[in-house]
Coordinates of C-alpha atoms in Angstrom, one line a residue:
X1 CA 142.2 76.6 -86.8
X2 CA 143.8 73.4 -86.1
X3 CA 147.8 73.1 -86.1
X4 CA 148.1 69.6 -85.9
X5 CA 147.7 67.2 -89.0
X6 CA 145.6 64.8 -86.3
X7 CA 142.9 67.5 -85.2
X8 CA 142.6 69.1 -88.9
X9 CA 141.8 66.0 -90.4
X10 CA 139.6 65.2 -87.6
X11 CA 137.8 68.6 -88.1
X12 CA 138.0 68.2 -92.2
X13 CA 137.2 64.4 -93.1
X14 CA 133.2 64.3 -93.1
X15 CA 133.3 67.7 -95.5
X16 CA 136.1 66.3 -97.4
X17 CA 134.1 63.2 -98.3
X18 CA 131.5 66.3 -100.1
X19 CA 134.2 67.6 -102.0
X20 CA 136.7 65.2 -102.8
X21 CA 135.0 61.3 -102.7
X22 CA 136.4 58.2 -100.6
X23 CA 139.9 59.3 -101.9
X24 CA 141.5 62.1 -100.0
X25 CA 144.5 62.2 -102.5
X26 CA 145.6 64.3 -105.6
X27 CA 144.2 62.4 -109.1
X28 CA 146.5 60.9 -112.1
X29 CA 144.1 62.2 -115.5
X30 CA 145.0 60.9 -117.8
X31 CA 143.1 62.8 -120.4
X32 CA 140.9 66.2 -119.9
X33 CA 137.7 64.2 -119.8
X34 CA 139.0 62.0 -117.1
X35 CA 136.4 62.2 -113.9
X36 CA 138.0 63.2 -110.8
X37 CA 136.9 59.9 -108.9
X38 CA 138.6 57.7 -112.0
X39 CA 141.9 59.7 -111.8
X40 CA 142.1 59.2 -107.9
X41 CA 141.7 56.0 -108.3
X42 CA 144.3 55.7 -111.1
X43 CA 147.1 57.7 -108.9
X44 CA 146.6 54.2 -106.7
X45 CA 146.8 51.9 -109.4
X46 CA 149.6 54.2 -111.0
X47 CA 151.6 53.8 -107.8
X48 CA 150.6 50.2 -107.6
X49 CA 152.9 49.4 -111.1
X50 CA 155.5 50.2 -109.6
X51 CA 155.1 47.0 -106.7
X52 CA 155.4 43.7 -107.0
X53 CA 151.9 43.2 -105.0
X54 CA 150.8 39.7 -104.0
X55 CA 148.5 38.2 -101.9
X56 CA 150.9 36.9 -99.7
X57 CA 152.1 40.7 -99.6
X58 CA 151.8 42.5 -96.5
X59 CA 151.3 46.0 -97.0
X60 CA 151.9 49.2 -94.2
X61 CA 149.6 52.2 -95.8
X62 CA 151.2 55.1 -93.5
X63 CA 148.7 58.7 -93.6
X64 CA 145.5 55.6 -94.6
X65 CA 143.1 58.1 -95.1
X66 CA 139.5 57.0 -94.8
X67 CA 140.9 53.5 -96.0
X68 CA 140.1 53.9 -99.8
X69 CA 143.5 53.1 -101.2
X70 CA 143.7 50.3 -98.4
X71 CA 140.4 48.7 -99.9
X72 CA 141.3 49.0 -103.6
X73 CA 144.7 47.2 -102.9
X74 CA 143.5 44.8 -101.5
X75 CA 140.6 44.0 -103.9
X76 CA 142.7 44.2 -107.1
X77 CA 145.7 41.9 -105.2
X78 CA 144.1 40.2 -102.2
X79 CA 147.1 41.3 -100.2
X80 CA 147.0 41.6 -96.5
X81 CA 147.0 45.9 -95.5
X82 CA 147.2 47.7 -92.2
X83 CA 146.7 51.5 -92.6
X84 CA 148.0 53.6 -89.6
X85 CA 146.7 57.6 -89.5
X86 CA 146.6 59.9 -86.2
X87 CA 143.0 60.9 -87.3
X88 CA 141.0 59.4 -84.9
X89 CA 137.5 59.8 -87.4
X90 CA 139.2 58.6 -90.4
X91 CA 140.5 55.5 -88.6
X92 CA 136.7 55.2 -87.2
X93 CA 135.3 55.6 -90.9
X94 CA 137.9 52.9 -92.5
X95 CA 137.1 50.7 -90.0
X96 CA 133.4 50.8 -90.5
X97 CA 134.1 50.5 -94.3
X98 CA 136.4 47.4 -93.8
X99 CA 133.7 45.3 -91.6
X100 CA 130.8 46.4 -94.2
X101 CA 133.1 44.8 -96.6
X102 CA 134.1 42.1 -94.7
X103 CA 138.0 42.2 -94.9
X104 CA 139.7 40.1 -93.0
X105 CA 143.0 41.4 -94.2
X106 CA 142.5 45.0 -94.0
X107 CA 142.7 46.6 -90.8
X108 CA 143.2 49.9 -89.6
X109 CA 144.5 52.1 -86.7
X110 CA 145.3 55.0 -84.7
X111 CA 149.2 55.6 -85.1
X112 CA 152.0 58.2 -86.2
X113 CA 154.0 57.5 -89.3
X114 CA 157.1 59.1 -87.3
X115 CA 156.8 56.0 -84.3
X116 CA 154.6 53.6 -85.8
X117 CA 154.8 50.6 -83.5
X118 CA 154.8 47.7 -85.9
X119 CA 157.5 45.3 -85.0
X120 CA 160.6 45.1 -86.8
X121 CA 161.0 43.2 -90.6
X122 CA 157.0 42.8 -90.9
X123 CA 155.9 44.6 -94.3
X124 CA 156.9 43.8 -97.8
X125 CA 155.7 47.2 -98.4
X126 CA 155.8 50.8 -97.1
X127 CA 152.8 52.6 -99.1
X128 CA 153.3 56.7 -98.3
X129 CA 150.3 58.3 -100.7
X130 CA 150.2 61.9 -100.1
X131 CA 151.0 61.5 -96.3
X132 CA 154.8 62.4 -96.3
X133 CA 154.3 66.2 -96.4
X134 CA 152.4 66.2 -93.0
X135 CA 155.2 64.8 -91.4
X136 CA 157.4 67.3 -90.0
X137 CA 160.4 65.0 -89.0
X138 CA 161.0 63.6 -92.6
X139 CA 164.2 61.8 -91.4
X140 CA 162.3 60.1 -88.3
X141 CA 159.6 59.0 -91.0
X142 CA 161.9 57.1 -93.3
X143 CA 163.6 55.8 -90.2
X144 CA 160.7 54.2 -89.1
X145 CA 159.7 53.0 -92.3
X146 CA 163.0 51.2 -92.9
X147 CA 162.8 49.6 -89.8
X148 CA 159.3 47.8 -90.3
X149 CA 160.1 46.6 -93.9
X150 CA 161.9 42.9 -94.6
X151 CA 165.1 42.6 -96.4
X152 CA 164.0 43.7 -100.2
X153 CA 161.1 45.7 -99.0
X154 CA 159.8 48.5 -101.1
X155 CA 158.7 52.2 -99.9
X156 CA 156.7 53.3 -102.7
X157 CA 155.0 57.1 -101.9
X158 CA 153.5 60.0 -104.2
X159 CA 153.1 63.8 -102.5
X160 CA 153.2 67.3 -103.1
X161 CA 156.7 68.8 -103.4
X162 CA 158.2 71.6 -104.2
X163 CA 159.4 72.2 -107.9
X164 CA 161.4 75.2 -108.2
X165 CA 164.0 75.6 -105.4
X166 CA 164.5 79.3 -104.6
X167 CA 168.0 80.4 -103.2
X168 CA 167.4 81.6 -99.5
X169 CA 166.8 85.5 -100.0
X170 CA 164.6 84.5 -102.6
X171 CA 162.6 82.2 -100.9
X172 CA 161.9 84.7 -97.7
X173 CA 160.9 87.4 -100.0
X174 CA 158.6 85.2 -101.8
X175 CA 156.4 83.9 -98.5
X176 CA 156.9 87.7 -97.0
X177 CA 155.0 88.7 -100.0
X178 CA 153.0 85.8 -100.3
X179 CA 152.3 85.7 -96.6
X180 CA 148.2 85.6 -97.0
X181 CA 147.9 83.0 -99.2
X182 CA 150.3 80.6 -97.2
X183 CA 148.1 81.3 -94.4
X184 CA 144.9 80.3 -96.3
X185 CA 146.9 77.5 -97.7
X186 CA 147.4 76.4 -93.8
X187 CA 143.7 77.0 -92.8
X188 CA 142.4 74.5 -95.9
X189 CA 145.0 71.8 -95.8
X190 CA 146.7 72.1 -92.6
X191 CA 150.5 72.1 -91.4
X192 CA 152.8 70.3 -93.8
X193 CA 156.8 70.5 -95.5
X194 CA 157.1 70.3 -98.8
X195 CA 160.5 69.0 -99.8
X196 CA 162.1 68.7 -103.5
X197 CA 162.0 65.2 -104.9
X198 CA 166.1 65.2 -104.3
X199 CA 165.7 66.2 -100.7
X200 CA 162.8 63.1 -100.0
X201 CA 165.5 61.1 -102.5
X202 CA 168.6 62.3 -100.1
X203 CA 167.0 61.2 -97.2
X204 CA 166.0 57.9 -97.7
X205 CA 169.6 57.2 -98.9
X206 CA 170.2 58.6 -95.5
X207 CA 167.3 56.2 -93.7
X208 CA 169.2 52.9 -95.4
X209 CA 167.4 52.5 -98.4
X210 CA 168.4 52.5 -102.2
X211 CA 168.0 52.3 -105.9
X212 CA 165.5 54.9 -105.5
X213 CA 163.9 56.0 -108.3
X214 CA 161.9 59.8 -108.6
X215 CA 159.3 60.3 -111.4
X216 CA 157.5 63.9 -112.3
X217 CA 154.0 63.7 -112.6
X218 CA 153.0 67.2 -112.0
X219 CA 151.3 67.4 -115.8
X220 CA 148.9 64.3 -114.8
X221 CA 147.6 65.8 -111.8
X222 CA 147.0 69.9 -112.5
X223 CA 143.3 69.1 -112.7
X224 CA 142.9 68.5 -109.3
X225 CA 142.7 70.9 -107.1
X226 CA 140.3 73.2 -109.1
X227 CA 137.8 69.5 -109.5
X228 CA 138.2 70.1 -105.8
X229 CA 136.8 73.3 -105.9
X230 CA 134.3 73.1 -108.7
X231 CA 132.8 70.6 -105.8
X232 CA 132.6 72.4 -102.9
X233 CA 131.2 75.2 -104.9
X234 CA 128.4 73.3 -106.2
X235 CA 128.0 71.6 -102.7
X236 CA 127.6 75.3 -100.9
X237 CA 124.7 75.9 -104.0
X238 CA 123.0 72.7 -103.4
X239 CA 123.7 72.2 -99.7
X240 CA 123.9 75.2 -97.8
X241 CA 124.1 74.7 -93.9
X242 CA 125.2 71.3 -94.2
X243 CA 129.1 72.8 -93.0
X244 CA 130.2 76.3 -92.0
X245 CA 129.7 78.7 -95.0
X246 CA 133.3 80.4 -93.9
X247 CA 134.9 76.6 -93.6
X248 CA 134.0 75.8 -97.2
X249 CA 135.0 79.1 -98.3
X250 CA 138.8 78.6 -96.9
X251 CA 138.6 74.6 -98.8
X252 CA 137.6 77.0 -102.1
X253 CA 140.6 79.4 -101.1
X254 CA 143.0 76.8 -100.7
X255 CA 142.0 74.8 -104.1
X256 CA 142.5 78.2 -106.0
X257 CA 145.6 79.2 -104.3
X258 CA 147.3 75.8 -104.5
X259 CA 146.4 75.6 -108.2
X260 CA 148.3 78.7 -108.6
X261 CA 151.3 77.4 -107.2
X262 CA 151.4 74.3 -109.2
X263 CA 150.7 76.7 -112.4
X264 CA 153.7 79.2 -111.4
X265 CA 156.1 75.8 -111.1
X266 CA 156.4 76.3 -107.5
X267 CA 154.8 73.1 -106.5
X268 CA 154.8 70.1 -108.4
X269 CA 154.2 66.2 -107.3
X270 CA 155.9 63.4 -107.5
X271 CA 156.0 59.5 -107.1
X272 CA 159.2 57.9 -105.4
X273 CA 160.1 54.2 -105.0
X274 CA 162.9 52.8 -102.9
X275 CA 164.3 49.8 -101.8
X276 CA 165.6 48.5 -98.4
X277 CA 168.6 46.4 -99.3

């Protein structure tokens, strides 16, 4: 078992592809009959409201992904993207997708959200979709993401967070007893910190940024995780071999388990927007 966001996704990204499509990211439904591939895309285009995108707009997509979101952006606003992930095969796979595209203004490549290496006051945008959690060191994170953007840049970012906020004794007792499923939770989506919206909202404040702005979209994306596993389930029927029978089992775990925690109102998700004064 990887414990490392770089080697799990590494490990993960071909099957993922199976179960989930291009997009590696929770879906906005907007109605039961929504597909999962149309409400993934609508969770980018939902965030994407909330910019002012132009083509002269030079986007930073931190946690890229496979490059999806990066290609969709730049098709519906012509703006210039550079996505940045430590996954060495996703990076491999968006590149690949952006030459058979031919984009010229989306590149990709192998970096860590928490020491990025863009120079300073060189993105109009900060784009963080569902790549926050996985970052251990949130203040480092918003640090960095502060630092790359201009004067009246925008971080814009959607994740998993937690929803109910258990006092301290509480909280123990509750992983103590729910030990197992944490662990299965770990095996299918690897190491990751979910914060409350106010805690991602306090530190940013704390990073330099301001009239931040939290929205609940917990209701829009339920669907999700059990699309997820209606997929792989079907996949292990109509493909069996293709992955490690025990490696899809722990993706079906972890879809059940983390549907159960968004049902119970321990997790929810949220989209944030900030500004860098």
């Amino acid at each position: 078992m990887a414990v490392d966001s770089a080697t799990h996704y590494d490990e993960i990204t071909d099957a993922w592809k199976e179960f989930m499509g291009d997009n590696f990211h929770f879906g906005y439904f907007r109605g039961p009959e929504t597909e999962l591939s149309e409400a993934a895309e609508a969770m980018i285009d939902k965030m994407a409201e909330w910019c002012d995108i132009t083509a002269d707009t030079r986007v930073l997509d931190v946690g890229c992904g496979i490059g999806t979101p990066a290609f969709r952006l730049h098709e519906k606003y012509g703006c210039f993207v550079e996505g940045i992930s430590n996954s060495e095969r996703g990076v491999r796979l968006a590149e690949e997708g952006a030459r058979e595209r031919g984009y010229d203004k989306v590149r990709f490549r192998v970096a860590d959200g928490m020491d990025n290496g863009c120079p300073d006051r060189s993105f109009d945008l900060v784009w963080i979709l569902e790549a926050a959690h996985l970052m251990l060191d949130k203040r480092k994170l918003f640090s960095e993401c502060h630092r790359v953007l201009r004067d009246g840049g925008t971080l814009v970012m959607c994740d998993i967070m937690q929803r109910k906020l258990l006092s301290p004794h509480r909280g123990l007792f509750f992983f103590l007893t729910h030990l197992g499923e944490y662990y299965k939770l770990l095996k299918a989506w690897g190491p990751g910190q979910l914060p409350t919206m106010g805690a991602y909202a306090d530190r940013l404040v704390e990073a330099g940024f301001r009239e931040v702005t939290v929205l609940d979209v917990t209701e829009k994306v339920l669907p999700t995780p059990m699309r997820w596993r209606d997929n792989a389930l079907r996949f292990l029927d109509e493909k069996r071999g293709a992955f490690p029978e025990k490696k899809v089992r722990d993706f079906v775990a972890g879809c059940e388990i983390l549907d159960s925690f968004f049902r119970n109102g321990l997790f929810g998700y949220g989209m944030i927007k900030a500004v860098k004064p």
